[in-house]
């Protein structure tokens, strides 16, 4: 049975998560993983394979999206499949400092509290199982409970089947800004033939907020 559990990170997850994330990058790239264990404004969620022993627990978690799930990394039942994080930020300048592709706060719509999405990656051999959607939906719920009224991601859109553009489009995001990433296909770990990679800014408003998500700050 295809069981997946969503759980909070554990201190010994860092190495496995770094390996998962950097496997999507060009060879030689690195990424420092922040688990946010002592930061109440940073919410990291991990998707793991849940074996037969965890099926009931995983099912209960998927219904309410709470509680632990799966065994530890190294146990087949606890194999890490994906990760995603949400950081709460109060100002456009703070968001600009956190973004990777952009540093201009004027690109951002006004918000009382921003939810910046980070570390959204799924194992190559686990794509197509809805893991990214489940992580994103869970973080939407976490952010809404915390008062976030704008979710946003500065993301790497690429030519692979797992480009984040598809995930964000399916969950009500509007891509409000794009910039091409200039490189050859030979240097790109995702595109074939021609590199179509872009740095992109995707924004989603919380339901009930009627301000246009594409309206930048003046």
Short mmCIF file of C-alpha atoms in Angstrom, two decimals:
data_model
loop_
_atom_site.label_atom_id
_atom_site.label_comp_id
_atom_site.label_asym_id
_atom_site.label_seq_id
_atom_site.Cartn_x
_atom_site.Cartn_y
_atom_site.Cartn_z
CA UNK A 1 0.00 0.00 0.00
CA UNK A 2 1.28 3.47 -0.92
CA UNK A 3 1.39 5.08 2.53
CA UNK A 4 3.05 8.41 3.20
CA UNK A 5 3.32 10.18 6.54
CA UNK A 6 4.07 13.83 7.18
CA UNK A 7 6.04 14.63 10.31
CA UNK A 8 8.17 17.29 11.97
CA UNK A 9 11.93 17.08 11.44
CA UNK A 10 14.28 15.31 13.84
CA UNK A 11 17.86 16.40 14.59
CA UNK A 12 19.31 13.41 12.73
CA UNK A 13 17.36 14.24 9.54
CA UNK A 14 19.75 17.02 8.47
CA UNK A 15 22.25 14.87 6.58
CA UNK A 16 19.60 12.90 4.69
CA UNK A 17 17.71 16.09 3.79
CA UNK A 18 20.86 17.78 2.52
CA UNK A 19 21.56 14.75 0.31
CA UNK A 20 17.99 14.78 -1.02
CA UNK A 21 18.09 18.49 -1.83
CA UNK A 22 21.56 18.60 -3.41
CA UNK A 23 20.73 15.61 -5.60
CA UNK A 24 18.60 18.04 -7.63
CA UNK A 25 21.47 20.48 -8.16
CA UNK A 26 24.44 20.55 -10.50
CA UNK A 27 27.37 18.44 -9.34
CA UNK A 28 29.42 20.12 -6.63
CA UNK A 29 26.61 22.30 -5.31
CA UNK A 30 25.84 22.34 -1.60
CA UNK A 31 22.95 23.39 0.61
CA UNK A 32 22.90 24.03 4.34
CA UNK A 33 19.73 22.60 5.89
CA UNK A 34 18.00 24.56 8.67
CA UNK A 35 15.58 22.30 10.58
CA UNK A 36 14.09 25.19 12.54
CA UNK A 37 13.93 23.09 15.71
CA UNK A 38 14.21 26.11 18.02
CA UNK A 39 12.51 28.71 15.81
CA UNK A 40 8.73 29.11 16.25
CA UNK A 41 8.51 31.15 13.02
CA UNK A 42 10.11 28.46 10.83
CA UNK A 43 8.11 25.33 10.06
CA UNK A 44 9.79 22.35 8.38
CA UNK A 45 7.81 19.28 7.36
CA UNK A 46 9.22 15.95 6.20
CA UNK A 47 7.42 13.32 4.13
CA UNK A 48 8.41 9.72 4.87
CA UNK A 49 7.53 6.28 3.62
CA UNK A 50 5.20 4.61 6.11
CA UNK A 51 5.44 0.80 6.25
CA UNK A 52 2.74 -1.64 7.23
CA UNK A 53 3.31 -1.03 10.94
CA UNK A 54 2.74 2.68 10.42
CA UNK A 55 -0.21 2.44 8.03
CA UNK A 56 -2.81 3.18 10.66
CA UNK A 57 -0.80 6.04 12.10
CA UNK A 58 -0.13 7.46 8.64
CA UNK A 59 -3.79 7.27 7.75
CA UNK A 60 -4.77 9.11 10.90
CA UNK A 61 -2.13 11.73 10.22
CA UNK A 62 -3.23 12.25 6.63
CA UNK A 63 -6.77 12.84 7.86
CA UNK A 64 -5.74 15.44 10.42
CA UNK A 65 -2.16 16.15 9.32
CA UNK A 66 -0.82 16.05 12.87
CA UNK A 67 1.49 13.93 14.96
CA UNK A 68 4.57 11.88 14.07
CA UNK A 69 4.73 9.31 11.32
CA UNK A 70 7.05 6.64 9.99
CA UNK A 71 10.26 5.26 11.42
CA UNK A 72 13.69 6.81 11.52
CA UNK A 73 15.79 7.37 8.41
CA UNK A 74 17.57 4.12 7.68
CA UNK A 75 14.46 2.04 8.38
CA UNK A 76 12.65 1.29 5.12
CA UNK A 77 9.37 2.40 6.71
CA UNK A 78 10.90 5.82 7.46
CA UNK A 79 12.70 6.58 4.20
CA UNK A 80 12.59 10.34 3.66
CA UNK A 81 10.73 11.17 0.46
CA UNK A 82 10.40 14.94 0.54
CA UNK A 83 10.70 18.15 2.50
CA UNK A 84 9.23 21.65 2.48
CA UNK A 85 9.43 24.59 4.86
CA UNK A 86 7.58 27.83 5.62
CA UNK A 87 9.21 30.89 7.17
CA UNK A 88 7.11 33.69 8.68
CA UNK A 89 8.34 37.18 7.80
CA UNK A 90 6.77 40.49 8.75
CA UNK A 91 8.15 42.89 6.12
CA UNK A 92 9.04 42.98 2.41
CA UNK A 93 12.63 43.82 3.31
CA UNK A 94 12.87 40.69 5.47
CA UNK A 95 11.47 38.59 2.61
CA UNK A 96 13.94 40.14 0.16
CA UNK A 97 16.79 39.18 2.48
CA UNK A 98 15.60 35.55 2.49
CA UNK A 99 14.89 35.16 -1.22
CA UNK A 100 17.50 33.43 -3.36
CA UNK A 101 16.68 34.67 -6.86
CA UNK A 102 15.51 38.21 -6.10
CA UNK A 103 16.41 40.94 -3.65
CA UNK A 104 13.93 43.68 -4.58
CA UNK A 105 11.17 44.18 -1.96
CA UNK A 106 9.16 46.21 -4.49
CA UNK A 107 8.35 42.97 -6.32
CA UNK A 108 6.21 41.88 -3.37
CA UNK A 109 2.53 42.66 -2.78
CA UNK A 110 1.57 44.17 0.56
CA UNK A 111 0.88 41.76 3.41
CA UNK A 112 0.50 41.76 7.16
CA UNK A 113 2.52 38.56 7.46
CA UNK A 114 4.33 36.74 4.67
CA UNK A 115 4.86 33.00 4.48
CA UNK A 116 8.00 32.29 2.44
CA UNK A 117 8.22 28.72 1.14
CA UNK A 118 11.63 27.06 1.12
CA UNK A 119 13.28 23.65 0.65
CA UNK A 120 10.54 22.18 -1.54
CA UNK A 121 12.07 18.94 -2.86
CA UNK A 122 10.90 15.38 -3.47
CA UNK A 123 13.08 12.34 -4.23
CA UNK A 124 13.34 11.66 -7.95
CA UNK A 125 12.03 8.12 -7.44
CA UNK A 126 9.03 9.36 -5.42
CA UNK A 127 7.57 11.95 -7.80
CA UNK A 128 3.99 11.51 -8.99
CA UNK A 129 2.70 10.42 -5.57
CA UNK A 130 1.30 13.79 -4.54
CA UNK A 131 4.01 14.40 -1.94
CA UNK A 132 4.67 18.01 -2.92
CA UNK A 133 0.95 18.78 -2.83
CA UNK A 134 0.51 17.25 0.60
CA UNK A 135 3.46 19.14 2.05
CA UNK A 136 2.26 22.40 0.50
CA UNK A 137 -1.33 21.98 1.69
CA UNK A 138 -0.14 21.21 5.21
CA UNK A 139 2.03 24.33 5.25
CA UNK A 140 -0.88 26.41 3.93
CA UNK A 141 -2.86 25.27 6.98
CA UNK A 142 0.03 25.99 9.34
CA UNK A 143 0.54 29.45 7.87
CA UNK A 144 -3.14 30.36 7.94
CA UNK A 145 -3.31 29.38 11.62
CA UNK A 146 -0.32 31.64 12.27
CA UNK A 147 -1.87 34.64 10.52
CA UNK A 148 -0.05 34.47 7.18
CA UNK A 149 -2.00 36.37 4.52
CA UNK A 150 0.47 35.99 1.61
CA UNK A 151 2.30 32.82 0.70
CA UNK A 152 5.17 33.24 -1.72
CA UNK A 153 8.10 31.38 -3.19
CA UNK A 154 11.08 32.52 -5.18
CA UNK A 155 11.54 29.33 -7.07
CA UNK A 156 13.57 27.59 -9.74
CA UNK A 157 11.31 26.86 -12.70
CA UNK A 158 12.95 24.37 -15.06
CA UNK A 159 12.25 22.02 -17.93
CA UNK A 160 11.99 18.83 -15.86
CA UNK A 161 8.80 16.95 -15.08
CA UNK A 162 9.03 18.05 -11.45
CA UNK A 163 9.25 21.79 -12.09
CA UNK A 164 7.68 23.71 -9.16
CA UNK A 165 5.68 25.79 -11.63
CA UNK A 166 3.23 22.90 -12.06
CA UNK A 167 2.75 22.52 -8.31
CA UNK A 168 2.20 26.22 -7.69
CA UNK A 169 -0.19 26.61 -10.63
CA UNK A 170 -2.28 23.74 -9.27
CA UNK A 171 -2.55 25.36 -5.83
CA UNK A 172 -3.69 28.86 -6.72
CA UNK A 173 -0.38 30.69 -7.07
CA UNK A 174 0.22 33.45 -9.59
CA UNK A 175 3.72 33.83 -11.00
CA UNK A 176 4.19 37.59 -10.81
CA UNK A 177 7.82 37.86 -11.92
CA UNK A 178 10.27 35.78 -13.96
CA UNK A 179 13.92 36.16 -14.91
CA UNK A 180 15.81 33.73 -17.18
CA UNK A 181 18.77 31.82 -15.78
CA UNK A 182 21.45 32.11 -18.41
CA UNK A 183 23.29 28.80 -18.91
CA UNK A 184 23.70 26.02 -21.42
CA UNK A 185 21.73 22.76 -21.29
CA UNK A 186 25.01 20.95 -20.62
CA UNK A 187 25.32 22.87 -17.34
CA UNK A 188 21.68 22.31 -16.31
CA UNK A 189 20.73 19.24 -14.25
CA UNK A 190 17.08 19.37 -15.38
CA UNK A 191 16.66 20.66 -18.94
CA UNK A 192 17.43 18.79 -22.14
CA UNK A 193 18.20 20.28 -25.54
CA UNK A 194 17.82 23.87 -24.39
CA UNK A 195 17.89 25.29 -20.87
CA UNK A 196 14.60 27.06 -20.13
CA UNK A 197 15.30 27.68 -16.43
CA UNK A 198 13.93 30.79 -14.76
CA UNK A 199 13.99 32.34 -11.35
CA UNK A 200 10.32 32.96 -10.60
CA UNK A 201 8.29 34.67 -7.89
CA UNK A 202 4.97 32.93 -7.18
CA UNK A 203 2.38 34.44 -4.84
CA UNK A 204 -0.83 33.11 -3.30
CA UNK A 205 -3.24 35.06 -1.11
CA UNK A 206 -5.13 33.47 1.74
CA UNK A 207 -8.82 32.96 0.94
CA UNK A 208 -10.91 35.98 1.94
CA UNK A 209 -8.16 38.49 1.21
CA UNK A 210 -9.30 40.35 -1.88
CA UNK A 211 -6.11 42.26 -2.70
CA UNK A 212 -4.65 41.42 -6.12
CA UNK A 213 -1.65 39.10 -5.55
CA UNK A 214 0.01 40.43 -8.69
CA UNK A 215 0.03 44.04 -7.50
CA UNK A 216 3.56 44.97 -6.51
CA UNK A 217 4.39 47.57 -3.91
CA UNK A 218 4.80 51.16 -5.01
#
